Amino acid sequence: MADRGCPLEAAPLPAEVLESLAELELELSEGDITQKGYEKKRAKLLARYIPLIQGVDPCLQTENRIPGPLMTAATSKPQKSRATNSRDERFRSDVHTEAVQAALAKYKERKMPMPSKRRSVLVHSSVETYTPPDTSSASEDEGSLRRPGRLTSALLQSHSSIEPWLDRVIQGSSTSSSASSTSSHPGGRPAAAPSTTTALAGLTAHAHIDLHSAPPDVTTGLAEHSHYERPQVASVRGIPRGHGRNVLETADGVPVNSRVSSKIQQLLNTLKRPKRPPLKEFFVDDFEELLEVQQPDPNQPKPEGDQMAVLKGEPLSVGTSGPSSLLAALQLWGTTQPKAPCLTALDTAGKATCTLTYGKLWSRSLKLAYTLLNKLTSKNEPLLKPGDRVALVFPNSDPVMFMVAFYGCLLAELVPVPIEVPLTRKDAGSQQVGFLLGSCGVTLALTTDACQKGLPKAPTGEVATFKGWPPLAWLVIDGKHLTKPPKDWYPLAQDTGSGTAYIEYKTSKEGSTVGVTVSHSSLLAQCRALTQACGYMEAETLTNVLDFKRDAGLWHGVLTSVMNRMHVVSIPYALMKVNPLSWIQKVCSYKARAALVKSRDMHWSLLAQRGQRDVCLSSLRMLIVADGANPWSISSCDAFLNVFQSRGLRPEVICPCASSPEALTVAIRRPPDLGGPPPRKAVLSMNGLSYGVIRVDTEEKLSVLTVQDVGQVMPGASACVVKVDGAPYLCKTDEIGEICVNSIATGTAYYGLLGITKNVFETVPVTADGVPVSDRPFTRTGLLGFIGPDNLVFVVGKLDGLMVVGVRRHNADDVVATALAVEPMKFVYRGRIAVFSVTVLHDDRIVLVAEQRPDASEEDSFQWMSRVLQAIDSIHQVGVYCLALVPANTLPKAPLGGIHISETKQRFLEGMLHPCNVLMCPHTCVTNLPKPRQKQPEVGPASMIVGNLVAGKRIAQASGRELAHLEDSDQARKFLFLADVLQWRAHTTPDHPLFLLLNAKGTVTSTATCIQLHKRAERVAAALMEKGRLDAGDHVALVYPPGVDLIAAFYGCLYCGCVPVTVRPPHPQNLGTTLPTVKMIVEVSKSACVLSTQAITRLLRSKEAAAAVDVRTWPTILDTDDIPKKKVASIFRPPSPDVLAYLDFSVSTTGILAGVKP
């Protein structure tokens, strides 16, 4: 107040007075004295010092009073909502923060990953750092403020600089209650401070406010500080920085007195009943609003090219000389070229086990069609009708019988549904396959005799019912089980229309199995398109390593081959595992013109080709790589060409292709003699790909992806690239999107799923102006890519493997390739790595699971995992949420040997993966943590519930049915007690079993009927009265294990009027701790007798028991195993229902004995 001309010259108080004031403050803070007592003692201490400063300038007294107009304005002004995050401030510690920062800096120098915690920018500084604007040393101020005995003197010495700050802080926080009562009435004026108040009284009042704050407002969540270490400004602990002129208010707007208890404060806030919001607001999930939305990087690459145009393939030529349909081709070749080889099957040794000719295929298919249509009946009606679906269950080693079954179903106008052979009842994805069969209405499954014998069997000897599968009838289609049709019989199959020809199953990213329907017209168009694109000719030999039941293996090896009378040599997967070079050897021996493989097969061949000199691949004109859509297949193709180019393999022979279950074959590279352009490669920046943009890079950089083209689109098809998210807008020429195809040679629908069928098979791409690009719908392929130079199609990934982390996209195959590049052979199995994403906080998180080699140590494995994390972070700039290593051969396998990704993900989510090494890194990838919760302007549902609970109101309750009132009759009074009921039951229903005692194996060891329990209770009662010489009301300890003996002893006590006390028997192996508990209960309950079994009785009197308790102090102990069969003269009947029935004791974990008197 020096600037106002009111200097202060106050005499200092003696040290003993200051100490007494500090002790008073301490007593008040701990609740030892009341507010009134505190003020009385404080006034008494300061009374003799008040006259010393009677000459103080009155202007100082005026300044010490709370200004009337300012207080009115402060209380009438609405309270602003608090913006501080009090929950975070509760745990705020500068010392701890500095220690954590030092540790993080230390580990940063060592280049080791450490968990990091983000501090929200919304957290304000603690109110406790609100210091007065003085210029003295911080250390001296802190020391003086934390020592209560020196506070008053310190304030006296610096009064001229501290008083304006105190006036600013304590507006509305006076110790008098007049301000509170006045401000609660709008328009009221605050009471004036007494004019006789001295400067010392005002200063000591200020000192009192500084020393003792109001107990913290528990509704704000601020922590209550100990009185041993005072904060600098404890009285304004609830006022944030910059809110000095706002007062603390209750729920009703009443200023909080600094002496109000926190309990009262909480009650005031919670008992104010707000207006109940609508019911729907109780279920509003504001969690998404709390999540931080990752803002796009302003420097991220964006597409800059022109809008792409629809790419049209070459016209599909329909030859007039060839067969008009697939079944017509089968009939033609079966009748005109019956001895021409159609299919050769190999065993696991590489020898040809069977060569199916076109004549045999035609005759066996006819025989099967006749049997299906005429020999299968149910209640004198045909079991199957045209259009019904039939499951084909054949192993991958038997392509001959599958081909017969497939064409037999087509001839019978049935729809084949090829599925994998269920080896066990717990196969990965088996339940989803069963759902597909059920939705398709499949009731019959075709298989072979050998396959049926290997299926799991039920106890009746029939094929077991698999989980989720519909009931199936199994038909073995070996020759002896089929009926030969009459010579004049011929099926009336129509295979050129829009009807469904077959259904191919597909497993989605989430693990669900759907069926893609392919019509007869699409099937025919696909065969013709493949014939034209691949240049297939009659009598050519094709070596097929793929699964012949689906995808390219079915289209090339079963359908198109018959269309062109080709010879297919099928290599089973089991043979490839034994001899990876078998397909190359068959190409040489059969002079095959075409081969159908995957990049995996090429890689295996490279590992096994050493020492093989008699290999010649000059006969090949097309080496079709079926998984060319995998961008990492280029490495296998290049390596295979480098090794086998010297053995006759020409570079133009390698023909990658792209396909999907929905669009069938999308594109295929063609040799130059078929009009194909030269192959091309693209080196793309992975950073650009993660933003969906094409940016050409150099191969010297680490974070690049080299992709090869998959050729041109199929004949008769049109293709375009649309945006992945939202409406199907056409992409720009330098933008990554989903490839869509318009062709008659695509799938038609997902069987029975109209909703997703419309989204996938009936997409209409539009331009940026919203104009459709075609009047015909396109089919989404699920392939991500772009159209490059020479109208070549490039694929960079699949939609099923797409993981969107934040705003960036990552492909699972890319992450797998990065992990495999970190020396995997020493620690994990190369082909047994699964990468998928899980949703955490509404965003994808990357999970990597691999099978660990048995000889890999834990330390080596963790070093490998750490290097994998670093590699993925540097290459893809993304964190891995979890990296788990599981024991060898524990991941679920796909039918052809790969890892079943969706089943692995399901096990991870269910906690059934059982890893042996886990490295969780949520701090590096979970970057959208929830924002700190703000104080809501309105009372929310949770606050209403808490308020109702505090108010003592029942929110919900459950009640049973009311007990019927006891009638005042003889019949009602007769069965008033349990003993009466047991006697009545023993006479009316004597043989009714009441109790069964089971052992650990679940077998019954003893029983008790009504009459048996009644008689045993009588014997116990007689023993207590005769041997124990007990009277009614005596307490009896029942030391029994749970069982019938305990129940009989309980009712025996009721029969003689004794009060049973149930006691858990001591453990024989731990008498030292369990027996004293038994003894304590017996003594506390004042039991006059102990009932037990013979074995426990011996235990209570044994030498081991004597070491724990004094066995001589036991009351009378009776053994109930061999008591005589005697009846009591009269059964005790309580004089009133209020008589004590039994006692129950329990011992808590802290050793406290508690008893209940029911």
mmCIF file of N, CA and C in Angstrom, residues 716-758:
data_model
loop_
_atom_site.group_PDB
_atom_site.id
_atom_site.type_symbol
_atom_site.label_atom_id
_atom_site.label_comp_id
_atom_site.label_asym_id
_atom_site.label_seq_id
_atom_site.Cartn_x
_atom_site.Cartn_y
_atom_site.Cartn_z
ATOM 1 N N GLY A 716 -12.045 -58.167 -73.501
ATOM 2 C CA GLY A 716 -13.458 -57.922 -73.267
ATOM 3 C C GLY A 716 -13.758 -57.206 -71.973
ATOM 4 N N ALA A 717 -12.731 -56.725 -71.269
ATOM 5 C CA ALA A 717 -12.942 -56.080 -69.967
ATOM 6 C C ALA A 717 -12.534 -54.621 -70.030
ATOM 7 N N SER A 718 -13.098 -53.834 -69.115
ATOM 8 C CA SER A 718 -12.716 -52.445 -68.900
ATOM 9 C C SER A 718 -12.319 -52.292 -67.437
ATOM 10 N N ALA A 719 -11.328 -51.458 -67.198
ATOM 11 C CA ALA A 719 -10.811 -51.308 -65.836
ATOM 12 C C ALA A 719 -10.622 -49.837 -65.524
ATOM 13 N N CYS A 720 -10.748 -49.511 -64.239
ATOM 14 C CA CYS A 720 -10.483 -48.163 -63.748
ATOM 15 C C CYS A 720 -10.050 -48.279 -62.295
ATOM 16 N N VAL A 721 -9.558 -47.188 -61.762
ATOM 17 C CA VAL A 721 -9.094 -47.139 -60.379
ATOM 18 C C VAL A 721 -9.911 -46.086 -59.653
ATOM 19 N N VAL A 722 -10.541 -46.492 -58.541
ATOM 20 C CA VAL A 722 -11.390 -45.577 -57.781
ATOM 21 C C VAL A 722 -10.812 -45.397 -56.385
ATOM 22 N N LYS A 723 -11.244 -44.356 -55.724
ATOM 23 C CA LYS A 723 -10.778 -44.073 -54.370
ATOM 24 C C LYS A 723 -11.247 -45.174 -53.413
ATOM 25 N N VAL A 724 -10.397 -45.449 -52.434
ATOM 26 C CA VAL A 724 -10.682 -46.542 -51.503
ATOM 27 C C VAL A 724 -11.828 -46.177 -50.566
ATOM 28 N N ASP A 725 -11.827 -44.946 -50.070
ATOM 29 C CA ASP A 725 -12.828 -44.525 -49.096
ATOM 30 C C ASP A 725 -13.885 -43.662 -49.763
ATOM 31 N N GLY A 726 -15.106 -43.788 -49.254
ATOM 32 C CA GLY A 726 -16.174 -42.932 -49.727
ATOM 33 C C GLY A 726 -16.734 -43.354 -51.066
ATOM 34 N N ALA A 727 -17.285 -42.401 -51.762
ATOM 35 C CA ALA A 727 -17.888 -42.660 -53.064
ATOM 36 C C ALA A 727 -16.818 -43.092 -54.067
ATOM 37 N N PRO A 728 -17.193 -43.907 -55.061
ATOM 38 C CA PRO A 728 -16.205 -44.422 -56.026
ATOM 39 C C PRO A 728 -15.802 -43.391 -57.067
ATOM 40 N N TYR A 729 -15.112 -42.339 -56.632
ATOM 41 C CA TYR A 729 -14.602 -41.342 -57.567
ATOM 42 C C TYR A 729 -13.353 -41.887 -58.263
ATOM 43 N N LEU A 730 -13.195 -41.524 -59.530
ATOM 44 C CA LEU A 730 -12.000 -41.936 -60.255
ATOM 45 C C LEU A 730 -10.764 -41.296 -59.644
ATOM 46 N N CYS A 731 -9.709 -42.078 -59.563
ATOM 47 C CA CYS A 731 -8.449 -41.564 -59.037
ATOM 48 C C CYS A 731 -7.723 -40.760 -60.116
ATOM 49 N N LYS A 732 -6.722 -40.029 -59.671
ATOM 50 C CA LYS A 732 -5.847 -39.349 -60.611
ATOM 51 C C LYS A 732 -4.777 -40.325 -61.089
ATOM 52 N N THR A 733 -4.065 -39.931 -62.088
ATOM 53 C CA THR A 733 -3.111 -40.855 -62.699
ATOM 54 C C THR A 733 -1.953 -41.205 -61.777
ATOM 55 N N ASP A 734 -1.668 -40.370 -60.784
ATOM 56 C CA ASP A 734 -0.587 -40.667 -59.847
ATOM 57 C C ASP A 734 -1.126 -40.987 -58.458
ATOM 58 N N GLU A 735 -2.302 -41.597 -58.418
ATOM 59 C CA GLU A 735 -2.967 -41.901 -57.146
ATOM 60 C C GLU A 735 -3.263 -43.391 -57.056
ATOM 61 N N ILE A 736 -3.065 -43.937 -55.850
ATOM 62 C CA ILE A 736 -3.349 -45.352 -55.597
ATOM 63 C C ILE A 736 -4.817 -45.500 -55.219
ATOM 64 N N GLY A 737 -5.483 -46.497 -55.792
ATOM 65 C CA GLY A 737 -6.873 -46.774 -55.464
ATOM 66 C C GLY A 737 -7.203 -48.231 -55.691
ATOM 67 N N GLU A 738 -8.472 -48.548 -55.598
ATOM 68 C CA GLU A 738 -8.924 -49.921 -55.813
ATOM 69 C C GLU A 738 -9.270 -50.125 -57.282
ATOM 70 N N ILE A 739 -8.758 -51.202 -57.829
ATOM 71 C CA ILE A 739 -9.004 -51.517 -59.241
ATOM 72 C C ILE A 739 -10.401 -52.113 -59.377
ATOM 73 N N CYS A 740 -11.173 -51.586 -60.313
ATOM 74 C CA CYS A 740 -12.511 -52.083 -60.601
ATOM 75 C C CYS A 740 -12.557 -52.560 -62.055
ATOM 76 N N VAL A 741 -13.332 -53.594 -62.298
ATOM 77 C CA VAL A 741 -13.388 -54.227 -63.611
ATOM 78 C C VAL A 741 -14.842 -54.348 -64.044
ATOM 79 N N ASN A 742 -15.069 -54.035 -65.321
ATOM 80 C CA ASN A 742 -16.373 -54.284 -65.937
ATOM 81 C C ASN A 742 -16.183 -55.338 -67.019
ATOM 82 N N SER A 743 -16.788 -56.486 -66.801
ATOM 83 C CA SER A 743 -16.636 -57.591 -67.745
ATOM 84 C C SER A 743 -17.739 -58.602 -67.490
ATOM 85 N N ILE A 744 -18.033 -59.401 -68.534
ATOM 86 C CA ILE A 744 -19.001 -60.482 -68.323
ATOM 87 C C ILE A 744 -18.322 -61.684 -67.675
ATOM 88 N N ALA A 745 -16.991 -61.646 -67.579
ATOM 89 C CA ALA A 745 -16.250 -62.769 -67.007
ATOM 90 C C ALA A 745 -15.866 -62.482 -65.560
ATOM 91 N N THR A 746 -16.833 -62.046 -64.746
ATOM 92 C CA THR A 746 -16.597 -61.806 -63.321
ATOM 93 C C THR A 746 -17.659 -62.521 -62.511
ATOM 94 N N GLY A 747 -17.448 -62.573 -61.214
ATOM 95 C CA GLY A 747 -18.478 -63.105 -60.338
ATOM 96 C C GLY A 747 -19.715 -62.233 -60.367
ATOM 97 N N THR A 748 -20.814 -62.786 -59.900
ATOM 98 C CA THR A 748 -22.086 -62.059 -59.985
ATOM 99 C C THR A 748 -22.586 -61.563 -58.634
ATOM 100 N N ALA A 749 -22.267 -62.260 -57.532
ATOM 101 C CA ALA A 749 -22.825 -61.856 -56.238
ATOM 102 C C ALA A 749 -22.159 -62.656 -55.137
ATOM 103 N N TYR A 750 -22.347 -62.177 -53.906
ATOM 104 C CA TYR A 750 -22.105 -62.984 -52.722
ATOM 105 C C TYR A 750 -23.415 -63.711 -52.409
ATOM 106 N N TYR A 751 -23.352 -65.020 -52.319
ATOM 107 C CA TYR A 751 -24.588 -65.781 -52.207
ATOM 108 C C TYR A 751 -25.334 -65.394 -50.932
ATOM 109 N N GLY A 752 -26.581 -64.951 -51.119
ATOM 110 C CA GLY A 752 -27.457 -64.646 -50.000
ATOM 111 C C GLY A 752 -27.153 -63.351 -49.279
ATOM 112 N N LEU A 753 -26.202 -62.561 -49.768
ATOM 113 C CA LEU A 753 -25.820 -61.314 -49.092
ATOM 114 C C LEU A 753 -26.039 -60.155 -50.065
ATOM 115 N N LEU A 754 -27.251 -59.635 -50.069
ATOM 116 C CA LEU A 754 -27.603 -58.612 -51.043
ATOM 117 C C LEU A 754 -26.945 -57.286 -50.744
ATOM 118 N N GLY A 755 -26.742 -56.965 -49.462
ATOM 119 C CA GLY A 755 -26.194 -55.664 -49.106
ATOM 120 C C GLY A 755 -24.771 -55.470 -49.612
ATOM 121 N N ILE A 756 -23.861 -56.362 -49.232
ATOM 122 C CA ILE A 756 -22.475 -56.203 -49.679
ATOM 123 C C ILE A 756 -22.329 -56.561 -51.158
ATOM 124 N N THR A 757 -23.271 -57.326 -51.706
ATOM 125 C CA THR A 757 -23.226 -57.594 -53.148
ATOM 126 C C THR A 757 -23.369 -56.307 -53.941
ATOM 127 N N LYS A 758 -24.269 -55.456 -53.501
ATOM 128 C CA LYS A 758 -24.480 -54.197 -54.234
ATOM 129 C C LYS A 758 -23.245 -53.315 -54.143
#
